[in-house]
Amino acid sequence: MNNHQNTGFILIVDDNPTNLSLLCEALNSEGFRFRVAVDGESAIAQVERNQPELILLDVQMPGIDGFETCRRLKANPVSQNIPIIFTTALADTDSKTKGFSLGAVDYIPKPFAQEEVIARVRVHLQLKQLTQSLEQKVSDRTRALQQAQVQLVQQEKLSTLGELVAGIGHEINNPVNFISSNIPPLQEYIAAITELLLLYQQEYPNPTAKITTAIENLDLDFVLEDITKILNSLELGSERIRNLSNSLRNFSRSDSDAKISADLHQGLDSTLMILQHRLKASSDRSRIEVIKNYGVLPQVNCYLGQMNQVFMNILANAVDALDEAIVQGKISNVIPQIQITTAIDSEQLAVIRIADNGIGIPERLKKRLFEPLFTTKTVGKGTGLGLSIAYEIVVEKHKGVLEVNSQPGMGTEFIIKIPT
């Protein structure tokens, strides 16, 4: 019997002791494991508790007959894929056709010939194993193709986004440097001219009527005061543009070929800077408040450009979720918030938690969030690749962990864990 220990067992369903004895003897002689049921109801109960590899099912039995038993087994998702061989003395075409239409795979006629029983059992066990093997190979190949697709999309997005963002950052940087570098001397010149005008007023307190009229028309005091404010605004604006340019260049760092030691806080801040326009108040909602609870993180050895893409996908999804919830009226009288928390856990992993206070994700959808091409967004608003790419980067590329915690009405939290 050891030859078939790993193939499960065969269920024999027959109310005739002689038939049971013959079938048991035949299977036992070849080392097959088997169990016995004497009617359809007990057979169905046994199958629900423990699924056999194959069922030998008598047609004519008390209670529900073999045809009804077969119909019920095939209607149950738990047992619908178990091959069923009818054992019967009914040899007419109508009976055989009915059995095959109900899902049976074969017939063994009575009286039994032991060699035929063994041969048919072997054939259908092998077919079942081949079918399972083929299904597994198809599943594995489909999964591999999906992963390859995600990787190709990821590489293409990183390459295209990196080139675009780096180019924009570079183009912004040149004129901003020109403006910011000329503001200090301009401030000095205007301060000197202002001092000279004040000196003229002191030395020549009684100007001509023409000059007095020009001063009044110009409102010289206001202009001198406002020039200083304008210069301060220019300085502040150029500094903000410089920060945005630096964020763009940091975000697009091309490090796909090798890991580098990097500051994840800088990556988060760069991403938030790029998303700043989406966080501002709009006609539909108030400004999204970002709460940063940054802990002490060491430099992390990672592909920084790819990690920035993870931050971008998760943060952009959080903004989308809050926008959609507010537009649909599913949350009200609540300040939309995104909270970012970082820390080192007991296993020395860098942990980044990104949470929103939106409506949350139902359990049935949460299980599929990281599947390629799956999206909870409306048609035309999502590709279903953002989170699957994030999962690929965190789990496959960095050997980390990407999890999601969410309950309807309680918001959503993504947890990223990266080895340091």
Short mmCIF file of C-alpha atoms in Angstrom, two decimals:
data_model
loop_
_atom_site.label_atom_id
_atom_site.label_comp_id
_atom_site.label_asym_id
_atom_site.label_seq_id
_atom_site.Cartn_x
_atom_site.Cartn_y
_atom_site.Cartn_z
CA MET A 1 0.00 0.00 0.00
CA ASN A 2 2.99 2.29 0.33
CA ASN A 3 3.08 2.85 -3.44
CA HIS A 4 0.00 5.09 -3.27
CA GLN A 5 0.34 6.72 0.16
CA ASN A 6 0.79 10.19 -1.36
CA THR A 7 -2.10 10.02 -3.84
CA GLY A 8 -4.91 10.40 -1.33
CA PHE A 9 -7.71 7.85 -1.25
CA ILE A 10 -10.51 6.45 -3.42
CA LEU A 11 -14.10 6.57 -2.19
CA ILE A 12 -16.24 3.49 -2.99
CA VAL A 13 -20.01 4.13 -2.83
CA ASP A 14 -22.13 0.95 -3.04
CA ASP A 15 -24.86 -0.65 -0.92
CA ASN A 16 -24.09 -4.23 -2.01
CA PRO A 17 -21.68 -6.07 0.32
CA THR A 18 -20.50 -8.37 -2.47
CA ASN A 19 -19.68 -5.46 -4.78
CA LEU A 20 -17.92 -3.64 -1.94
CA SER A 21 -15.87 -6.73 -1.18
CA LEU A 22 -14.79 -7.16 -4.80
CA LEU A 23 -13.86 -3.50 -5.27
CA CYS A 24 -12.02 -3.32 -1.95
CA GLU A 25 -10.08 -6.48 -2.79
CA ALA A 26 -9.12 -5.15 -6.22
CA LEU A 27 -7.92 -1.78 -4.89
CA ASN A 28 -6.18 -3.32 -1.89
CA SER A 29 -4.24 -5.73 -4.12
CA GLU A 30 -2.63 -2.73 -5.86
CA GLY A 31 -1.94 -0.76 -2.68
CA PHE A 32 -4.61 1.91 -3.20
CA ARG A 33 -5.99 3.62 -0.11
CA PHE A 34 -9.80 3.66 -0.01
CA ARG A 35 -12.85 4.42 2.07
CA VAL A 36 -16.40 3.13 1.84
CA ALA A 37 -19.90 4.67 1.87
CA VAL A 38 -23.12 2.64 1.56
CA ASP A 39 -25.45 5.36 0.25
CA GLY A 40 -25.43 8.73 -1.51
CA GLU A 41 -26.04 10.91 1.56
CA SER A 42 -23.16 9.46 3.56
CA ALA A 43 -20.91 9.69 0.48
CA ILE A 44 -21.64 13.42 0.11
CA ALA A 45 -21.01 13.96 3.84
CA GLN A 46 -17.67 12.14 3.63
CA VAL A 47 -16.55 14.14 0.59
CA GLU A 48 -17.32 17.45 2.30
CA ARG A 49 -15.14 16.42 5.25
CA ASN A 50 -12.25 14.98 3.27
CA GLN A 51 -11.94 15.06 -0.52
CA PRO A 52 -10.94 11.81 -2.28
CA GLU A 53 -8.85 11.56 -5.42
CA LEU A 54 -11.50 9.49 -7.22
CA ILE A 55 -15.05 8.20 -6.58
CA LEU A 56 -16.41 4.82 -7.65
CA LEU A 57 -20.17 5.41 -7.54
CA ASP A 58 -22.95 2.81 -7.85
CA VAL A 59 -26.01 3.97 -9.80
CA GLN A 60 -28.78 1.95 -8.14
CA MET A 61 -28.85 2.62 -4.39
CA PRO A 62 -31.53 3.22 -1.74
CA GLY A 63 -32.33 6.86 -0.98
CA ILE A 64 -30.81 9.12 -3.60
CA ASP A 65 -29.47 7.13 -6.52
CA GLY A 66 -26.04 7.48 -8.12
CA PHE A 67 -27.21 10.01 -10.71
CA GLU A 68 -28.57 12.40 -8.05
CA THR A 69 -25.48 11.86 -5.90
CA CYS A 70 -23.30 12.75 -8.88
CA ARG A 71 -25.38 15.84 -9.64
CA ARG A 72 -25.02 17.12 -6.07
CA LEU A 73 -21.29 16.43 -5.97
CA LYS A 74 -20.74 18.30 -9.24
CA ALA A 75 -22.86 21.21 -8.01
CA ASN A 76 -20.64 21.65 -4.94
CA PRO A 77 -17.46 23.74 -5.56
CA VAL A 78 -15.64 21.59 -2.98
CA SER A 79 -16.20 18.36 -4.93
CA GLN A 80 -16.95 19.42 -8.50
CA ASN A 81 -13.45 18.57 -9.80
CA ILE A 82 -13.27 15.06 -8.31
CA PRO A 83 -13.52 12.46 -11.12
CA ILE A 84 -16.48 10.06 -10.77
CA ILE A 85 -16.64 6.59 -12.32
CA PHE A 86 -20.05 4.92 -12.31
CA THR A 87 -20.20 1.23 -11.40
CA THR A 88 -23.42 -0.24 -12.76
CA ALA A 89 -25.12 -3.15 -14.48
CA LEU A 90 -27.08 -0.65 -16.63
CA ALA A 91 -25.52 -0.91 -20.06
CA ASP A 92 -28.09 0.98 -22.16
CA THR A 93 -27.04 4.07 -24.04
CA ASP A 94 -29.51 6.38 -22.28
CA SER A 95 -28.09 5.54 -18.84
CA LYS A 96 -24.52 6.09 -20.00
CA THR A 97 -25.43 9.35 -21.72
CA LYS A 98 -27.18 10.62 -18.59
CA GLY A 99 -24.15 9.78 -16.44
CA PHE A 100 -21.72 11.55 -18.76
CA SER A 101 -24.02 14.59 -18.98
CA LEU A 102 -23.95 14.81 -15.16
CA GLY A 103 -20.15 14.92 -15.18
CA ALA A 104 -19.02 11.30 -14.83
CA VAL A 105 -15.74 10.44 -16.54
CA ASP A 106 -16.24 6.69 -17.12
CA TYR A 107 -18.32 3.54 -16.51
CA ILE A 108 -17.24 0.18 -15.03
CA PRO A 109 -19.81 -2.50 -15.88
CA LYS A 110 -20.97 -5.18 -13.48
CA PRO A 111 -20.01 -7.93 -12.85
CA PHE A 112 -16.54 -6.55 -12.17
CA ALA A 113 -13.36 -7.73 -13.81
CA GLN A 114 -10.53 -6.91 -11.40
CA GLU A 115 -8.05 -6.06 -14.17
CA GLU A 116 -10.52 -3.64 -15.77
CA VAL A 117 -11.24 -1.92 -12.44
CA ILE A 118 -7.53 -1.40 -11.77
CA ALA A 119 -6.83 -0.23 -15.33
CA ARG A 120 -9.63 2.36 -15.36
CA VAL A 121 -8.74 3.61 -11.87
CA ARG A 122 -5.08 4.02 -12.85
CA VAL A 123 -5.95 5.87 -16.06
CA HIS A 124 -8.25 8.39 -14.36
CA LEU A 125 -5.88 8.99 -11.45
CA GLN A 126 -3.13 9.72 -13.97
CA LEU A 127 -5.44 12.01 -15.95
CA LYS A 128 -6.34 13.88 -12.78
CA GLN A 129 -2.69 14.31 -11.85
CA LEU A 130 -1.83 15.47 -15.38
CA THR A 131 -4.73 17.93 -15.32
CA GLN A 132 -3.62 19.32 -11.96
CA SER A 133 -0.04 19.57 -13.19
CA LEU A 134 -1.16 21.37 -16.35
CA GLU A 135 -3.36 23.78 -14.37
CA GLN A 136 -0.46 24.53 -12.04
CA LYS A 137 1.86 25.15 -14.98
CA VAL A 138 -0.70 27.47 -16.58
CA SER A 139 -1.12 29.30 -13.27
CA ASP A 140 2.64 29.59 -12.81
CA ARG A 141 3.10 30.79 -16.39
CA THR A 142 0.29 33.34 -16.03
CA ARG A 143 1.83 34.61 -12.80
CA ALA A 144 5.25 34.82 -14.43
CA LEU A 145 3.82 36.74 -17.40
CA GLN A 146 2.04 39.15 -15.07
CA GLN A 147 5.25 39.72 -13.13
CA ALA A 148 7.15 40.27 -16.37
CA GLN A 149 4.50 42.73 -17.50
CA VAL A 150 4.69 44.61 -14.20
CA GLN A 151 8.49 44.73 -14.41
CA LEU A 152 8.40 46.03 -17.98
CA VAL A 153 5.85 48.69 -17.10
CA GLN A 154 7.84 49.58 -13.99
CA GLN A 155 11.09 49.94 -15.93
CA GLU A 156 9.40 51.94 -18.67
CA LYS A 157 7.68 54.23 -16.17
CA LEU A 158 10.87 54.73 -14.18
CA SER A 159 12.88 55.47 -17.30
CA THR A 160 10.33 57.82 -18.85
CA LEU A 161 9.45 59.53 -15.57
CA GLY A 162 13.10 59.83 -14.57
CA GLU A 163 14.12 61.44 -17.87
CA LEU A 164 11.13 63.77 -17.87
CA VAL A 165 11.49 64.89 -14.26
CA ALA A 166 15.27 65.23 -14.46
CA GLY A 167 14.92 67.30 -17.62
CA ILE A 168 12.31 69.58 -16.06
CA GLY A 169 14.42 69.93 -12.94
CA HIS A 170 17.47 70.84 -15.00
CA GLU A 171 15.57 73.36 -17.14
CA ILE A 172 14.01 74.99 -14.08
CA ASN A 173 17.32 75.14 -12.26
CA ASN A 174 19.11 77.38 -14.79
CA PRO A 175 16.67 80.34 -14.87
CA VAL A 176 16.03 80.04 -11.13
CA ASN A 177 19.76 80.27 -10.43
CA PHE A 178 19.89 83.34 -12.67
CA ILE A 179 17.00 85.00 -10.83
CA SER A 180 18.11 84.09 -7.31
CA SER A 181 21.74 85.07 -7.93
CA ASN A 182 20.67 88.54 -9.18
CA ILE A 183 18.27 89.30 -6.34
CA PRO A 184 20.99 90.20 -3.73
CA PRO A 185 22.78 92.80 -5.94
CA LEU A 186 19.38 94.17 -6.99
CA GLN A 187 18.49 94.59 -3.33
CA GLU A 188 21.77 96.43 -2.77
CA TYR A 189 21.20 98.74 -5.76
CA ILE A 190 17.64 99.60 -4.71
CA ALA A 191 18.77 100.17 -1.11
CA ALA A 192 21.51 102.52 -2.38
CA ILE A 193 19.10 104.40 -4.68
CA THR A 194 16.60 104.71 -1.81
CA GLU A 195 19.32 106.09 0.45
CA LEU A 196 20.33 108.54 -2.28
CA LEU A 197 16.74 109.77 -2.70
CA LEU A 198 16.39 110.24 1.04
CA LEU A 199 19.67 112.16 1.05
CA TYR A 200 18.39 114.41 -1.74
CA GLN A 201 15.26 115.08 0.34
CA GLN A 202 17.44 116.09 3.29
CA GLU A 203 19.81 118.29 1.27
CA TYR A 204 17.10 119.82 -0.94
CA PRO A 205 13.98 119.99 1.25
CA ASN A 206 12.28 122.41 -1.14
CA PRO A 207 12.20 120.80 -4.59
CA THR A 208 10.77 122.48 -7.63
CA ALA A 209 7.06 122.27 -8.41
CA LYS A 210 7.76 119.80 -11.25
CA ILE A 211 9.64 117.41 -8.93
CA THR A 212 6.97 117.77 -6.22
CA THR A 213 4.26 116.86 -8.73
CA ALA A 214 6.25 113.85 -9.95
CA ILE A 215 6.76 112.63 -6.37
CA GLU A 216 3.05 112.96 -5.64
CA ASN A 217 2.06 111.18 -8.86
CA LEU A 218 4.50 108.38 -8.15
CA ASP A 219 3.65 108.12 -4.45
CA LEU A 220 7.34 107.75 -3.77
CA ASP A 221 7.06 106.61 -0.14
CA PHE A 222 4.70 103.77 -1.08
CA VAL A 223 6.87 102.71 -4.03
CA LEU A 224 10.03 102.57 -1.93
CA GLU A 225 8.26 100.48 0.70
CA ASP A 226 6.60 98.22 -1.89
CA ILE A 227 9.86 97.57 -3.78
CA THR A 228 11.27 95.92 -0.68
CA LYS A 229 8.19 93.70 -0.36
CA ILE A 230 8.37 92.74 -4.04
CA LEU A 231 12.03 91.79 -3.71
CA ASN A 232 11.25 89.69 -0.65
CA SER A 233 8.47 87.94 -2.57
CA LEU A 234 10.83 87.28 -5.48
CA GLU A 235 13.39 85.84 -3.09
CA LEU A 236 10.79 83.60 -1.43
CA GLY A 237 9.37 82.48 -4.78
CA SER A 238 12.76 81.66 -6.26
CA GLU A 239 13.63 79.69 -3.13
CA ARG A 240 10.43 77.64 -3.46
CA ILE A 241 11.17 76.97 -7.13
CA ARG A 242 14.71 75.96 -6.20
CA ASN A 243 13.34 73.52 -3.60
CA LEU A 244 10.95 72.08 -6.18
CA SER A 245 13.80 71.70 -8.68
CA ASN A 246 15.90 69.92 -6.07
CA SER A 247 12.95 67.68 -5.20
CA LEU A 248 12.45 66.77 -8.84
CA ARG A 249 16.11 65.88 -9.26
CA ASN A 250 16.17 63.89 -6.01
CA PHE A 251 12.98 62.07 -6.96
CA SER A 252 14.29 61.07 -10.38
CA ARG A 253 17.69 59.79 -9.27
CA SER A 254 18.62 56.96 -11.65
CA ASP A 255 19.95 54.22 -9.37
CA SER A 256 18.30 51.13 -10.86
CA ASP A 257 21.61 49.36 -11.45
CA ALA A 258 22.91 49.50 -7.89
CA LYS A 259 21.67 50.21 -4.41
CA ILE A 260 22.92 53.30 -2.63
CA SER A 261 22.82 54.47 0.96
CA ALA A 262 19.98 56.98 1.08
CA ASP A 263 17.79 59.07 3.38
CA LEU A 264 14.18 57.87 3.00
CA HIS A 265 12.91 61.05 4.67
CA GLN A 266 14.40 63.03 1.80
CA GLY A 267 12.56 60.78 -0.66
CA LEU A 268 9.27 61.30 1.19
CA ASP A 269 9.76 65.07 1.32
CA SER A 270 10.64 65.22 -2.39
CA THR A 271 7.51 63.27 -3.25
CA LEU A 272 5.33 65.52 -1.08
CA MET A 273 6.84 68.59 -2.76
CA ILE A 274 5.91 67.22 -6.19
CA LEU A 275 2.37 66.41 -4.97
CA GLN A 276 1.98 69.83 -3.32
CA HIS A 277 -0.48 71.07 -5.95
CA ARG A 278 -2.79 68.12 -5.24
CA LEU A 279 -2.74 68.74 -1.50
CA LYS A 280 -3.98 72.33 -1.81
CA ALA A 281 -7.60 73.28 -1.19
CA SER A 282 -9.99 73.07 -4.14
CA SER A 283 -13.60 73.96 -4.83
CA ASP A 284 -14.62 70.48 -3.64
CA ARG A 285 -12.62 70.16 -0.44
CA SER A 286 -10.35 71.85 2.04
CA ARG A 287 -6.60 71.44 1.98
CA ILE A 288 -5.31 67.92 2.72
CA GLU A 289 -3.29 68.13 5.91
CA VAL A 290 -0.05 66.13 5.95
CA ILE A 291 1.13 65.13 9.42
CA LYS A 292 4.75 63.95 9.54
CA ASN A 293 5.82 61.89 12.54
CA TYR A 294 9.38 61.18 11.47
CA GLY A 295 11.44 59.00 13.76
CA VAL A 296 15.19 58.43 13.62
CA LEU A 297 16.02 56.43 10.50
CA PRO A 298 19.52 55.41 9.51
CA GLN A 299 20.71 55.61 5.93
CA VAL A 300 19.01 52.73 4.09
CA ASN A 301 20.70 50.74 1.34
CA CYS A 302 18.10 50.85 -1.43
CA TYR A 303 17.17 51.77 -4.99
CA LEU A 304 16.14 55.30 -4.06
CA GLY A 305 14.48 56.17 -7.38
CA GLN A 306 12.29 53.08 -7.13
CA MET A 307 11.46 53.72 -3.48
CA ASN A 308 10.41 57.24 -4.44
CA GLN A 309 8.04 55.69 -6.97
CA VAL A 310 6.55 53.55 -4.18
CA PHE A 311 5.98 56.68 -2.07
CA MET A 312 4.47 58.47 -5.07
CA ASN A 313 2.03 55.64 -5.88
CA ILE A 314 0.84 55.23 -2.29
CA LEU A 315 0.56 58.96 -1.53
CA ALA A 316 -1.19 59.68 -4.84
CA ASN A 317 -3.65 56.85 -4.11
CA ALA A 318 -4.34 58.37 -0.69
CA VAL A 319 -5.12 61.74 -2.30
CA ASP A 320 -7.36 60.03 -4.88
CA ALA A 321 -9.22 58.15 -2.14
CA LEU A 322 -9.84 61.31 -0.12
CA ASP A 323 -10.95 63.27 -3.20
CA GLU A 324 -13.38 60.56 -4.28
CA ALA A 325 -14.81 60.10 -0.79
CA ILE A 326 -15.45 63.84 -0.42
CA VAL A 327 -16.95 64.26 -3.90
CA GLN A 328 -19.31 61.33 -3.26
CA GLY A 329 -20.26 62.73 0.13
CA LYS A 330 -19.04 59.65 1.98
CA ILE A 331 -17.08 61.70 4.51
CA SER A 332 -18.08 65.13 5.77
CA ASN A 333 -17.12 67.52 8.55
CA VAL A 334 -13.71 65.88 8.57
CA ILE A 335 -10.40 67.54 7.74
CA PRO A 336 -8.78 65.28 5.10
CA GLN A 337 -5.47 64.05 6.45
CA ILE A 338 -2.50 61.93 5.43
CA GLN A 339 -0.25 60.84 8.26
CA ILE A 340 3.32 59.61 7.64
CA THR A 341 5.12 57.83 10.47
CA THR A 342 8.64 56.42 10.33
CA ALA A 343 10.57 54.32 12.83
CA ILE A 344 12.95 51.39 13.28
CA ASP A 345 11.30 48.23 14.58
CA SER A 346 12.68 45.48 16.79
CA GLU A 347 14.01 43.59 13.76
CA GLN A 348 15.98 46.64 12.63
CA LEU A 349 13.70 47.24 9.66
CA ALA A 350 12.95 50.76 8.48
CA VAL A 351 9.15 51.11 8.80
CA ILE A 352 7.17 53.75 6.89
CA ARG A 353 3.44 54.02 7.61
CA ILE A 354 1.27 56.11 5.27
CA ALA A 355 -2.33 56.47 6.47
CA ASP A 356 -5.35 58.46 5.33
CA ASN A 357 -8.62 59.12 7.15
CA GLY A 358 -10.86 58.24 4.21
CA ILE A 359 -13.64 55.65 4.00
CA GLY A 360 -11.37 52.60 3.99
CA ILE A 361 -11.35 49.50 1.79
CA PRO A 362 -13.73 46.52 2.08
CA GLU A 363 -12.13 43.19 3.03
CA ARG A 364 -13.12 41.57 -0.29
CA LEU A 365 -11.17 44.23 -2.22
CA LYS A 366 -8.25 44.54 0.21
CA LYS A 367 -7.12 41.00 -0.62
CA ARG A 368 -6.66 41.93 -4.28
CA LEU A 369 -5.02 45.36 -4.00
CA PHE A 370 -1.57 44.18 -5.09
CA GLU A 371 -2.79 42.11 -8.05
CA PRO A 372 -1.64 43.42 -11.46
CA LEU A 373 -4.37 45.28 -13.39
CA PHE A 374 -6.75 45.32 -10.39
CA THR A 375 -8.04 48.75 -9.38
CA THR A 376 -10.76 50.09 -7.11
CA LYS A 377 -10.95 53.36 -9.09
CA THR A 378 -13.63 54.21 -11.61
CA VAL A 379 -13.09 53.44 -15.29
CA GLY A 380 -10.47 55.69 -16.84
CA LYS A 381 -8.93 56.77 -13.53
CA GLY A 382 -6.56 53.92 -12.78
CA THR A 383 -4.42 51.31 -14.55
CA GLY A 384 -4.29 48.81 -11.70
CA LEU A 385 -0.48 48.77 -11.88
CA GLY A 386 0.55 51.34 -9.26
CA LEU A 387 0.26 49.15 -6.17
CA SER A 388 1.41 45.98 -7.95
CA ILE A 389 4.56 47.85 -9.03
CA ALA A 390 5.01 49.12 -5.47
CA TYR A 391 4.70 45.55 -4.18
CA GLU A 392 7.25 44.34 -6.74
CA ILE A 393 9.73 47.05 -5.71
CA VAL A 394 9.36 46.57 -1.95
CA VAL A 395 9.03 42.78 -1.75
CA GLU A 396 10.98 41.49 -4.76
CA LYS A 397 13.65 44.17 -5.21
CA HIS A 398 14.25 45.05 -1.54
CA LYS A 399 13.20 41.81 0.22
CA GLY A 400 10.89 43.89 2.36
CA VAL A 401 7.23 43.85 3.34
CA LEU A 402 4.27 45.83 1.99
CA GLU A 403 1.01 45.45 3.94
CA VAL A 404 -2.31 47.24 4.10
CA ASN A 405 -4.58 47.77 7.11
CA SER A 406 -8.05 49.08 6.42
CA GLN A 407 -11.58 48.93 7.73
CA PRO A 408 -14.63 50.57 6.15
CA GLY A 409 -15.10 54.00 7.72
CA MET A 410 -11.70 53.91 9.47
CA GLY A 411 -9.32 54.93 6.68
CA THR A 412 -6.45 53.02 5.09
CA GLU A 413 -2.85 52.50 6.17
CA PHE A 414 -0.01 51.13 4.04
CA ILE A 415 2.99 49.76 5.89
CA ILE A 416 6.38 49.54 4.19
CA LYS A 417 9.22 47.64 5.86
CA ILE A 418 12.72 47.76 4.35
CA PRO A 419 15.89 46.07 5.63
CA THR A 420 18.46 48.62 6.71
#
